[in-house]
mmCIF file of C-alpha atoms in Angstrom:
data_model
loop_
_atom_site.group_PDB
_atom_site.id
_atom_site.type_symbol
_atom_site.label_atom_id
_atom_site.label_comp_id
_atom_site.label_asym_id
_atom_site.label_seq_id
_atom_site.Cartn_x
_atom_site.Cartn_y
_atom_site.Cartn_z
ATOM 1 C CA MET O 1 31.143 -38.396 -27.429
ATOM 2 C CA PRO O 2 34.461 -36.821 -26.258
ATOM 3 C CA MET O 3 34.290 -33.577 -24.352
ATOM 4 C CA PRO O 4 35.147 -30.411 -26.290
ATOM 5 C CA ASN O 5 37.821 -29.653 -23.696
ATOM 6 C CA PRO O 6 39.100 -32.757 -21.957
ATOM 7 C CA HIS O 7 40.874 -30.665 -19.335
ATOM 8 C CA LEU O 8 37.675 -28.897 -18.201
ATOM 9 C CA VAL O 9 36.043 -30.698 -15.281
ATOM 10 C CA HIS O 10 34.117 -28.181 -13.234
ATOM 11 C CA ILE O 11 30.887 -27.533 -11.442
ATOM 12 C CA PRO O 12 28.836 -24.953 -13.417
ATOM 13 C CA SER O 13 27.852 -21.719 -11.703
ATOM 14 C CA PRO O 14 24.192 -21.782 -10.657
ATOM 15 C CA GLY O 15 21.542 -19.473 -12.073
ATOM 16 C CA ARG O 16 20.401 -16.255 -10.403
ATOM 17 C CA ASP O 17 17.623 -17.850 -8.426
ATOM 18 C CA LYS O 18 19.814 -20.636 -7.031
ATOM 19 C CA PRO O 19 22.220 -20.559 -4.044
ATOM 20 C CA PRO O 20 25.868 -19.859 -4.876
ATOM 21 C CA LEU O 21 28.474 -22.565 -5.052
ATOM 22 C CA SER O 22 29.682 -23.848 -1.694
ATOM 23 C CA ARG O 23 33.273 -23.513 -0.499
ATOM 24 C CA ALA O 24 33.891 -27.155 -1.365
ATOM 25 C CA GLN O 25 32.500 -26.634 -4.885
ATOM 26 C CA LEU O 26 34.604 -23.541 -5.414
ATOM 27 C CA ALA O 27 37.708 -25.361 -4.200
ATOM 28 C CA PHE O 28 36.895 -28.248 -6.560
ATOM 29 C CA ASN O 29 36.745 -25.887 -9.521
ATOM 30 C CA ARG O 30 39.900 -24.084 -8.499
ATOM 31 C CA LEU O 31 41.867 -27.309 -8.101
ATOM 32 C CA THR O 32 40.683 -28.932 -11.363
ATOM 33 C CA ASN O 33 41.566 -25.706 -13.172
ATOM 34 C CA GLU O 34 44.973 -25.522 -11.510
ATOM 35 C CA ILE O 35 45.780 -29.131 -12.377
ATOM 36 C CA GLY O 36 44.696 -28.621 -16.011
ATOM 37 C CA GLU O 37 46.987 -25.585 -16.337
ATOM 38 C CA LEU O 38 49.913 -27.403 -14.732
ATOM 39 C CA GLU O 39 49.493 -30.365 -17.063
ATOM 40 C CA GLN O 40 49.510 -28.040 -20.065
ATOM 41 C CA ARG O 41 52.595 -26.237 -18.784
ATOM 42 C CA ILE O 42 54.414 -29.507 -18.212
ATOM 43 C CA ARG O 43 53.590 -30.738 -21.724
ATOM 44 C CA HIS O 44 54.706 -27.471 -23.267
ATOM 45 C CA PHE O 45 57.886 -27.451 -21.165
ATOM 46 C CA ARG O 46 58.790 -30.988 -22.166
ATOM 47 C CA THR O 47 58.333 -30.140 -25.872
ATOM 48 C CA VAL O 48 60.493 -27.017 -25.708
ATOM 49 C CA ALA O 49 63.028 -28.722 -23.427
ATOM 50 C CA THR O 50 63.468 -31.502 -26.006
ATOM 51 C CA THR O 51 64.190 -28.906 -28.685
ATOM 52 C CA LEU O 52 66.726 -27.106 -26.469
ATOM 53 C CA GLN O 53 68.501 -30.356 -25.603
ATOM 54 C CA GLN O 54 68.669 -31.280 -29.300
ATOM 55 C CA ARG O 55 70.297 -27.907 -29.973
ATOM 56 C CA ILE O 56 72.892 -28.681 -27.299
ATOM 57 C CA TYR O 57 73.863 -31.843 -29.195
ATOM 58 C CA THR O 58 73.742 -30.322 -32.685
ATOM 59 C CA GLU O 59 75.037 -26.760 -32.064
ATOM 60 C CA TYR O 60 76.759 -26.269 -28.718
ATOM 61 C CA GLU O 61 78.668 -29.491 -28.216
ATOM 62 C CA PRO O 62 80.346 -29.534 -31.656
ATOM 63 C CA LEU O 63 81.506 -25.973 -31.028
ATOM 64 C CA LEU O 64 82.807 -26.916 -27.584
ATOM 65 C CA ARG O 65 84.753 -29.874 -29.026
ATOM 66 C CA GLU O 66 86.274 -27.595 -31.655
ATOM 67 C CA TYR O 67 87.166 -25.007 -29.014
ATOM 68 C CA ASN O 68 88.792 -27.608 -26.747
ATOM 69 C CA GLN O 69 90.739 -29.113 -29.627
ATOM 70 C CA LEU O 70 92.155 -25.647 -30.356
ATOM 71 C CA ARG O 71 93.193 -25.403 -26.719
ATOM 72 C CA VAL O 72 94.842 -28.818 -26.955
ATOM 73 C CA ASN O 73 96.774 -27.539 -29.965
ATOM 74 C CA LEU O 74 97.820 -24.533 -27.881
ATOM 75 C CA VAL O 75 99.102 -26.738 -25.096
ATOM 76 C CA ARG O 76 101.183 -28.736 -27.574
ATOM 77 C CA LEU O 77 102.449 -25.541 -29.149
ATOM 78 C CA PHE O 78 103.599 -24.304 -25.700
ATOM 79 C CA ASP O 79 105.192 -27.689 -25.017
ATOM 80 C CA ARG O 80 107.238 -27.515 -28.201
ATOM 81 C CA ALA O 81 108.258 -23.933 -27.459
ATOM 82 C CA TYR O 82 109.423 -24.925 -23.971
ATOM 83 C CA GLU O 83 111.859 -27.451 -25.515
ATOM 84 C CA GLN O 84 113.462 -24.927 -27.869
ATOM 85 C CA PRO O 85 117.122 -24.159 -26.968
ATOM 86 C CA ASP O 86 116.611 -20.396 -27.262
ATOM 87 C CA THR O 87 113.732 -20.353 -24.712
ATOM 88 C CA SER O 88 114.881 -18.456 -21.608
ATOM 89 C CA ARG O 89 114.235 -19.615 -17.985
ATOM 90 C CA PRO O 90 111.605 -16.883 -17.332
ATOM 91 C CA GLU O 91 109.843 -17.883 -20.567
ATOM 92 C CA LYS O 92 109.894 -21.515 -19.540
ATOM 93 C CA ARG O 93 108.345 -20.652 -16.204
ATOM 94 C CA LYS O 94 105.528 -18.812 -17.945
ATOM 95 C CA LEU O 95 105.016 -21.627 -20.459
ATOM 96 C CA ALA O 96 104.910 -24.195 -17.676
ATOM 97 C CA GLU O 97 102.206 -22.253 -15.869
ATOM 98 C CA LEU O 98 100.188 -21.822 -19.055
ATOM 99 C CA ILE O 99 100.469 -25.519 -19.920
ATOM 100 C CA VAL O 100 99.451 -26.691 -16.420
ATOM 101 C CA ASN O 101 96.490 -24.266 -16.210
ATOM 102 C CA LEU O 102 95.148 -25.254 -19.634
ATOM 103 C CA ALA O 103 95.924 -28.963 -19.496
ATOM 104 C CA SER O 104 94.527 -29.458 -15.975
ATOM 105 C CA GLU O 105 91.201 -27.930 -17.015
ATOM 106 C CA LEU O 106 90.992 -29.970 -20.225
ATOM 107 C CA VAL O 107 91.843 -33.199 -18.364
ATOM 108 C CA ASP O 108 89.724 -32.640 -15.248
ATOM 109 C CA ASP O 109 86.683 -30.982 -16.789
ATOM 110 C CA TYR O 110 86.549 -32.549 -20.227
ATOM 111 C CA GLY O 111 88.329 -35.888 -19.828
ATOM 112 C CA LEU O 112 91.043 -35.178 -22.443
ATOM 113 C CA ASP O 113 93.455 -37.670 -20.922
ATOM 114 C CA GLU O 114 95.791 -37.406 -23.901
ATOM 115 C CA LEU O 115 97.241 -34.337 -22.129
ATOM 116 C CA THR O 116 97.980 -36.163 -18.851
ATOM 117 C CA PRO O 117 101.653 -36.936 -19.726
ATOM 118 C CA ILE O 118 102.217 -33.265 -20.598
ATOM 119 C CA LEU O 119 100.470 -32.169 -17.419
ATOM 120 C CA HIS O 120 102.713 -34.419 -15.303
ATOM 121 C CA LYS O 121 105.743 -33.189 -17.140
ATOM 122 C CA TYR O 122 105.206 -29.563 -16.121
ATOM 123 C CA ALA O 123 103.288 -29.872 -12.820
ATOM 124 C CA ALA O 124 106.446 -29.536 -10.690
ATOM 125 C CA ASP O 125 107.717 -26.523 -12.644
ATOM 126 C CA ALA O 126 104.494 -24.459 -12.542
ATOM 127 C CA PRO O 127 104.121 -21.886 -9.757
ATOM 128 C CA SER O 128 101.623 -23.031 -7.081
ATOM 129 C CA THR O 129 99.627 -20.625 -4.967
ATOM 130 C CA THR O 130 97.179 -23.155 -3.523
ATOM 131 C CA GLY O 131 99.451 -25.743 -1.975
ATOM 132 C CA GLN O 132 99.083 -24.479 1.573
ATOM 133 C CA GLU O 133 95.299 -24.152 1.323
ATOM 134 C CA GLN O 134 95.089 -27.694 -0.058
ATOM 135 C CA LEU O 135 97.241 -28.998 2.812
ATOM 136 C CA ILE O 136 94.956 -27.366 5.360
ATOM 137 C CA SER O 137 91.840 -28.644 3.682
ATOM 138 C CA TYR O 138 93.111 -32.235 3.751
ATOM 139 C CA GLN O 139 94.148 -32.002 7.388
ATOM 140 C CA GLU O 140 90.962 -30.483 8.770
ATOM 141 C CA PRO O 141 87.587 -32.221 8.523
ATOM 142 C CA PRO O 142 84.567 -30.128 7.631
ATOM 143 C CA ALA O 143 83.067 -28.106 10.465
ATOM 144 C CA GLU O 144 79.928 -30.266 10.551
ATOM 145 C CA GLU O 145 82.137 -33.329 11.123
ATOM 146 C CA ARG O 146 84.236 -31.655 13.868
ATOM 147 C CA VAL O 147 81.230 -30.555 15.951
ATOM 148 C CA GLN O 148 79.364 -33.512 17.318
ATOM 149 C CA PRO O 149 76.019 -33.052 19.054
ATOM 150 C CA LYS O 150 76.033 -33.894 22.702
ATOM 151 C CA THR O 151 73.914 -36.773 23.863
ATOM 152 C CA ASP O 152 72.664 -37.157 27.368
ATOM 153 C CA GLU O 153 72.271 -40.855 28.058
ATOM 154 C CA GLY O 154 71.473 -40.202 31.669
ATOM 155 C CA THR O 155 68.043 -38.689 31.090
ATOM 156 C CA PRO O 156 65.703 -41.476 30.001
ATOM 157 C CA ASP O 157 62.732 -39.408 31.047
ATOM 158 C CA ALA O 158 63.278 -37.192 28.007
ATOM 159 C CA GLU O 159 62.110 -40.056 25.782
ATOM 160 C CA GLU O 160 58.858 -40.605 27.657
ATOM 161 C CA PRO O 161 56.829 -37.952 25.784
ATOM 162 C CA GLN O 162 57.744 -39.687 22.505
ATOM 163 C CA LYS O 163 56.695 -43.094 23.782
ATOM 164 C CA ALA O 164 53.432 -42.171 25.338
ATOM 165 C CA LYS O 165 51.129 -40.629 22.764
ATOM 166 C CA SER O 166 48.504 -38.285 24.071
ATOM 167 C CA ALA O 167 44.814 -38.960 23.633
ATOM 168 C CA LYS O 168 44.677 -36.022 21.206
ATOM 169 C CA GLN O 169 47.463 -37.504 19.091
ATOM 170 C CA GLN O 170 45.739 -40.886 18.947
ATOM 171 C CA LYS O 171 42.481 -39.179 17.978
ATOM 172 C CA ARG O 172 44.181 -37.228 15.207
ATOM 173 C CA GLU O 173 45.843 -40.340 13.846
ATOM 174 C CA ALA O 174 42.586 -42.300 13.889
ATOM 175 C CA ARG O 175 40.838 -39.476 12.072
ATOM 176 C CA LYS O 176 43.642 -39.328 9.522
ATOM 177 C CA GLN O 177 43.376 -43.100 8.853
ATOM 178 C CA ILE O 178 39.648 -42.791 8.311
ATOM 179 C CA GLU O 179 40.185 -39.921 5.861
ATOM 180 C CA GLU O 180 42.807 -41.902 3.961
ATOM 181 C CA ARG O 181 40.435 -44.856 3.660
ATOM 182 C CA ASN O 182 37.690 -42.586 2.421
ATOM 183 C CA ILE O 183 40.026 -40.968 -0.090
ATOM 184 C CA THR O 184 41.091 -44.394 -1.375
ATOM 185 C CA LYS O 185 37.429 -45.433 -1.568
ATOM 186 C CA ALA O 186 36.535 -42.293 -3.567
ATOM 187 C CA VAL O 187 39.140 -43.128 -6.271
ATOM 188 C CA ARG O 188 38.213 -46.830 -6.255
ATOM 189 C CA THR O 189 34.508 -46.112 -6.695
ATOM 190 C CA LEU O 190 35.165 -44.148 -9.900
ATOM 191 C CA TYR O 191 37.568 -46.841 -11.078
ATOM 192 C CA MET O 192 35.144 -49.735 -10.462
ATOM 193 C CA ASP O 193 32.351 -47.923 -12.304
ATOM 194 C CA LEU O 194 34.582 -47.610 -15.386
ATOM 195 C CA VAL O 195 35.759 -51.203 -15.073
ATOM 196 C CA LYS O 196 32.167 -52.472 -15.051
ATOM 197 C CA ALA O 197 31.371 -50.435 -18.145
ATOM 198 C CA PHE O 198 34.488 -51.115 -20.226
ATOM 199 C CA HIS O 199 36.108 -54.382 -19.161
ATOM 200 C CA PRO O 200 36.656 -56.163 -22.491
ATOM 201 C CA ASP O 201 36.748 -59.805 -21.383
ATOM 202 C CA ARG O 202 33.062 -60.548 -22.048
ATOM 203 C CA GLU O 203 32.688 -58.368 -25.112
ATOM 204 C CA PRO O 204 31.691 -60.567 -28.115
ATOM 205 C CA ASP O 205 32.283 -57.924 -30.835
ATOM 206 C CA GLU O 206 36.000 -57.875 -31.757
ATOM 207 C CA ALA O 207 36.098 -54.195 -32.776
ATOM 208 C CA GLU O 208 34.330 -53.143 -29.594
ATOM 209 C CA LYS O 209 36.632 -55.367 -27.569
ATOM 210 C CA ILE O 210 39.673 -53.534 -28.999
ATOM 211 C CA ARG O 211 38.080 -50.180 -28.220
ATOM 212 C CA LYS O 212 37.317 -51.201 -24.635
ATOM 213 C CA THR O 213 40.848 -52.556 -24.197
ATOM 214 C CA GLY O 214 42.223 -49.137 -25.091
ATOM 215 C CA ILE O 215 39.845 -47.415 -22.678
ATOM 216 C CA MET O 216 40.760 -49.844 -19.888
ATOM 217 C CA GLN O 217 44.453 -49.117 -20.342
ATOM 218 C CA ARG O 218 43.708 -45.432 -19.718
ATOM 219 C CA VAL O 219 41.470 -46.281 -16.766
ATOM 220 C CA THR O 220 44.062 -48.596 -15.177
ATOM 221 C CA GLU O 221 46.873 -46.057 -15.673
ATOM 222 C CA ALA O 222 44.797 -43.317 -13.992
ATOM 223 C CA TYR O 223 43.876 -45.609 -11.107
ATOM 224 C CA GLN O 224 47.434 -46.740 -10.487
ATOM 225 C CA LYS O 225 48.452 -43.076 -10.261
ATOM 226 C CA SER O 226 45.466 -42.248 -8.033
ATOM 227 C CA ASP O 227 44.665 -39.658 -10.688
ATOM 228 C CA LEU O 228 41.167 -38.577 -9.639
ATOM 229 C CA LEU O 229 40.893 -35.877 -12.294
ATOM 230 C CA ALA O 230 41.784 -38.329 -15.079
ATOM 231 C CA LEU O 231 39.117 -40.720 -13.808
ATOM 232 C CA LEU O 232 36.524 -37.928 -13.719
ATOM 233 C CA ARG O 233 37.527 -36.886 -17.266
ATOM 234 C CA LEU O 234 37.050 -40.456 -18.454
ATOM 235 C CA GLN O 235 33.649 -40.653 -16.811
ATOM 236 C CA LEU O 236 32.623 -37.401 -18.529
ATOM 237 C CA GLU O 237 34.157 -38.400 -21.847
ATOM 238 C CA PHE O 238 32.252 -41.682 -21.994
ATOM 239 C CA ASN O 239 29.030 -40.301 -20.480
ATOM 240 C CA ARG O 240 29.229 -42.198 -17.201
ATOM 241 C CA ILE O 241 28.469 -38.895 -15.490
ATOM 242 C CA ASP O 242 27.568 -35.382 -16.664
ATOM 243 C CA GLN O 243 27.975 -31.847 -15.319
ATOM 244 C CA GLN O 244 24.701 -32.162 -13.418
ATOM 245 C CA HIS O 245 26.146 -35.163 -11.558
ATOM 246 C CA LEU O 246 29.042 -32.957 -10.416
ATOM 247 C CA GLU O 247 26.576 -30.288 -9.254
ATOM 248 C CA LYS O 248 24.797 -32.836 -7.049
ATOM 249 C CA LEU O 249 27.932 -34.114 -5.337
ATOM 250 C CA ALA O 250 27.637 -33.619 -1.559
ATOM 251 C CA ASP O 251 30.174 -31.393 0.170
ATOM 252 C CA GLU O 252 31.313 -34.403 2.204
ATOM 253 C CA GLN O 253 32.174 -36.256 -1.026
ATOM 254 C CA LEU O 254 33.815 -33.193 -2.476
ATOM 255 C CA LYS O 255 35.970 -32.831 0.649
ATOM 256 C CA TYR O 256 37.688 -36.151 -0.190
ATOM 257 C CA TYR O 257 37.869 -35.283 -3.864
ATOM 258 C CA ASN O 258 39.528 -31.972 -2.991
ATOM 259 C CA LYS O 259 42.122 -33.633 -0.800
ATOM 260 C CA ILE O 260 43.098 -35.894 -3.683
ATOM 261 C CA LEU O 261 43.103 -33.021 -6.141
ATOM 262 C CA GLN O 262 45.266 -30.904 -3.862
ATOM 263 C CA GLN O 263 47.754 -33.753 -3.630
ATOM 264 C CA GLN O 264 47.781 -34.034 -7.418
ATOM 265 C CA ALA O 265 48.327 -30.259 -7.788
ATOM 266 C CA ASP O 266 51.229 -30.387 -5.341
ATOM 267 C CA GLU O 267 52.825 -33.349 -7.130
ATOM 268 C CA LEU O 268 52.505 -31.624 -10.520
ATOM 269 C CA THR O 269 54.043 -28.438 -9.093
ATOM 270 C CA THR O 270 56.956 -30.506 -7.743
ATOM 271 C CA GLU O 271 57.308 -32.255 -11.119
ATOM 272 C CA PHE O 272 57.318 -28.947 -13.032
ATOM 273 C CA THR O 273 59.936 -27.444 -10.695
ATOM 274 C CA ALA O 274 62.112 -30.577 -11.039
ATOM 275 C CA LEU O 275 61.885 -30.355 -14.840
ATOM 276 C CA GLN O 276 62.954 -26.724 -14.724
ATOM 277 C CA HIS O 277 65.917 -27.459 -12.491
ATOM 278 C CA GLN O 278 66.938 -30.521 -14.538
ATOM 279 C CA LEU O 279 66.964 -28.538 -17.774
ATOM 280 C CA ALA O 280 68.793 -25.612 -16.144
ATOM 281 C CA LEU O 281 71.524 -27.994 -14.918
ATOM 282 C CA SER O 282 71.815 -29.705 -18.345
ATOM 283 C CA LEU O 283 72.380 -26.268 -19.857
ATOM 284 C CA GLY O 284 74.853 -25.283 -17.108
ATOM 285 C CA LYS O 285 72.598 -22.458 -15.919
ATOM 286 C CA PRO O 286 71.560 -21.505 -12.368
ATOM 287 C CA VAL O 287 68.102 -22.659 -11.374
ATOM 288 C CA THR O 288 67.082 -19.009 -10.957
ATOM 289 C CA THR O 289 66.984 -18.792 -14.769
ATOM 290 C CA ALA O 290 64.876 -21.942 -15.142
ATOM 291 C CA SER O 291 62.132 -20.320 -17.211
ATOM 292 C CA LEU O 292 62.009 -21.472 -20.824
ATOM 293 C CA SER O 293 62.589 -18.004 -22.203
ATOM 294 C CA GLY O 294 65.561 -17.481 -19.851
ATOM 295 C CA LEU O 295 67.097 -20.846 -20.726
ATOM 296 C CA GLU O 296 66.602 -20.354 -24.475
ATOM 297 C CA PHE O 297 68.153 -16.893 -24.241
ATOM 298 C CA GLY O 298 71.079 -18.362 -22.266
ATOM 299 C CA LEU O 299 71.697 -21.090 -24.831
ATOM 300 C CA ASN O 300 71.590 -18.600 -27.715
ATOM 301 C CA SER O 301 74.084 -16.410 -25.832
ATOM 302 C CA ASP O 302 76.382 -19.379 -25.110
ATOM 303 C CA VAL O 303 76.410 -20.521 -28.726
ATOM 304 C CA ARG O 304 77.092 -16.999 -29.928
ATOM 305 C CA GLN O 305 79.941 -16.468 -27.460
ATOM 306 C CA LEU O 306 81.489 -19.870 -28.198
ATOM 307 C CA LYS O 307 81.481 -19.167 -31.913
ATOM 308 C CA LYS O 308 83.303 -15.918 -31.185
ATOM 309 C CA ARG O 309 85.855 -17.710 -28.981
ATOM 310 C CA VAL O 310 86.534 -20.343 -31.590
ATOM 311 C CA LYS O 311 87.134 -17.711 -34.229
ATOM 312 C CA GLU O 312 89.453 -15.710 -31.918
ATOM 313 C CA LEU O 313 91.392 -18.759 -30.741
ATOM 314 C CA LYS O 314 91.979 -20.001 -34.289
ATOM 315 C CA LYS O 315 93.511 -16.657 -35.082
ATOM 316 C CA GLU O 316 95.600 -16.685 -31.895
ATOM 317 C CA VAL O 317 96.968 -20.195 -32.425
ATOM 318 C CA ARG O 318 97.986 -19.346 -35.963
ATOM 319 C CA ALA O 319 99.752 -16.209 -34.766
ATOM 320 C CA LEU O 320 101.585 -17.929 -31.867
ATOM 321 C CA MET O 321 103.022 -20.538 -34.206
ATOM 322 C CA ASN O 322 105.455 -17.802 -35.173
ATOM 323 C CA PRO O 323 108.300 -18.017 -32.549
ATOM 324 C CA ASP O 324 108.855 -14.243 -32.597
ATOM 325 C CA VAL O 325 105.196 -13.513 -31.982
ATOM 326 C CA LEU O 326 105.139 -16.106 -29.150
ATOM 327 C CA LYS O 327 108.203 -14.505 -27.479
ATOM 328 C CA ALA O 328 106.629 -11.060 -27.666
ATOM 329 C CA TRP O 329 103.362 -12.437 -26.270
ATOM 330 C CA LEU O 330 105.142 -14.152 -23.377
ATOM 331 C CA LYS O 331 106.928 -10.899 -22.587
ATOM 332 C CA GLY O 332 103.609 -9.287 -21.843
ATOM 333 C CA TYR O 333 102.308 -12.263 -19.843
ATOM 334 C CA SER O 334 102.842 -12.044 -16.065
ATOM 335 C CA VAL O 335 103.072 -15.099 -13.843
#
């Protein structure tokens, strides 16, 4: 019989006449609860993130392509205006700068290589304010490459403390190895109990064999991930243990369980943070706004602003196709 809440693996609070839960038992409950909450948050985040990414493909990117195509049209419009015989030298200088600024962004940032010939055509004519800075940046290596740490090859004694481990260090390492073996054993014990109960190879009934095969897939997946909580959930779900069994676990056993659970909680926290950062980057947002509400608000704002820009640029391109309007506009543009 499945548990009512598969995420709830905890040691029940004792009655009034019984001693309170130990520190290890309290830590076990805290960690299983924390892991359950993290798993739910990750599932919810993945669901909403998928929706947001679909909106990028269906809403934002088509608008961006339309906006960039309008800017391509503007570059070509400026190119044609540059070639007109009545275009003055100051106007040509302004047009060249506008063309280079727009075309370089569209080529470099959006891969619109169709504008590369136009960009090369005007690159020499456009005013440059960054040439000297670029020259300096190519001549000088980064500071971290210029400053090399000093090494003292004449002091071999400095390496001795690293070679000779102290007795305390050796003792700590030995204790750590024992703990790691006990932790591995704790997970394997749960795994082997489930394997004995649900391995399908010797099951004569075909329907039951299929059921056990499905269970064993879940068991194996949990074991390969060293997912202690999943193994405990499976034991509870299929009545291999009950809540009373958890109550009777010795603190020494719980100590190893808690180490595994803490590691799981840390890994889930890292996974959740990575998902937040990954989604923020895909939306072009700083990781400081990596909450779902912040990212959804940001996407809504971006779509709204881009729609406005497309509308305004359409109007501007139509207006600038009139040579008189373009000349008046260039007059107010400063290089």
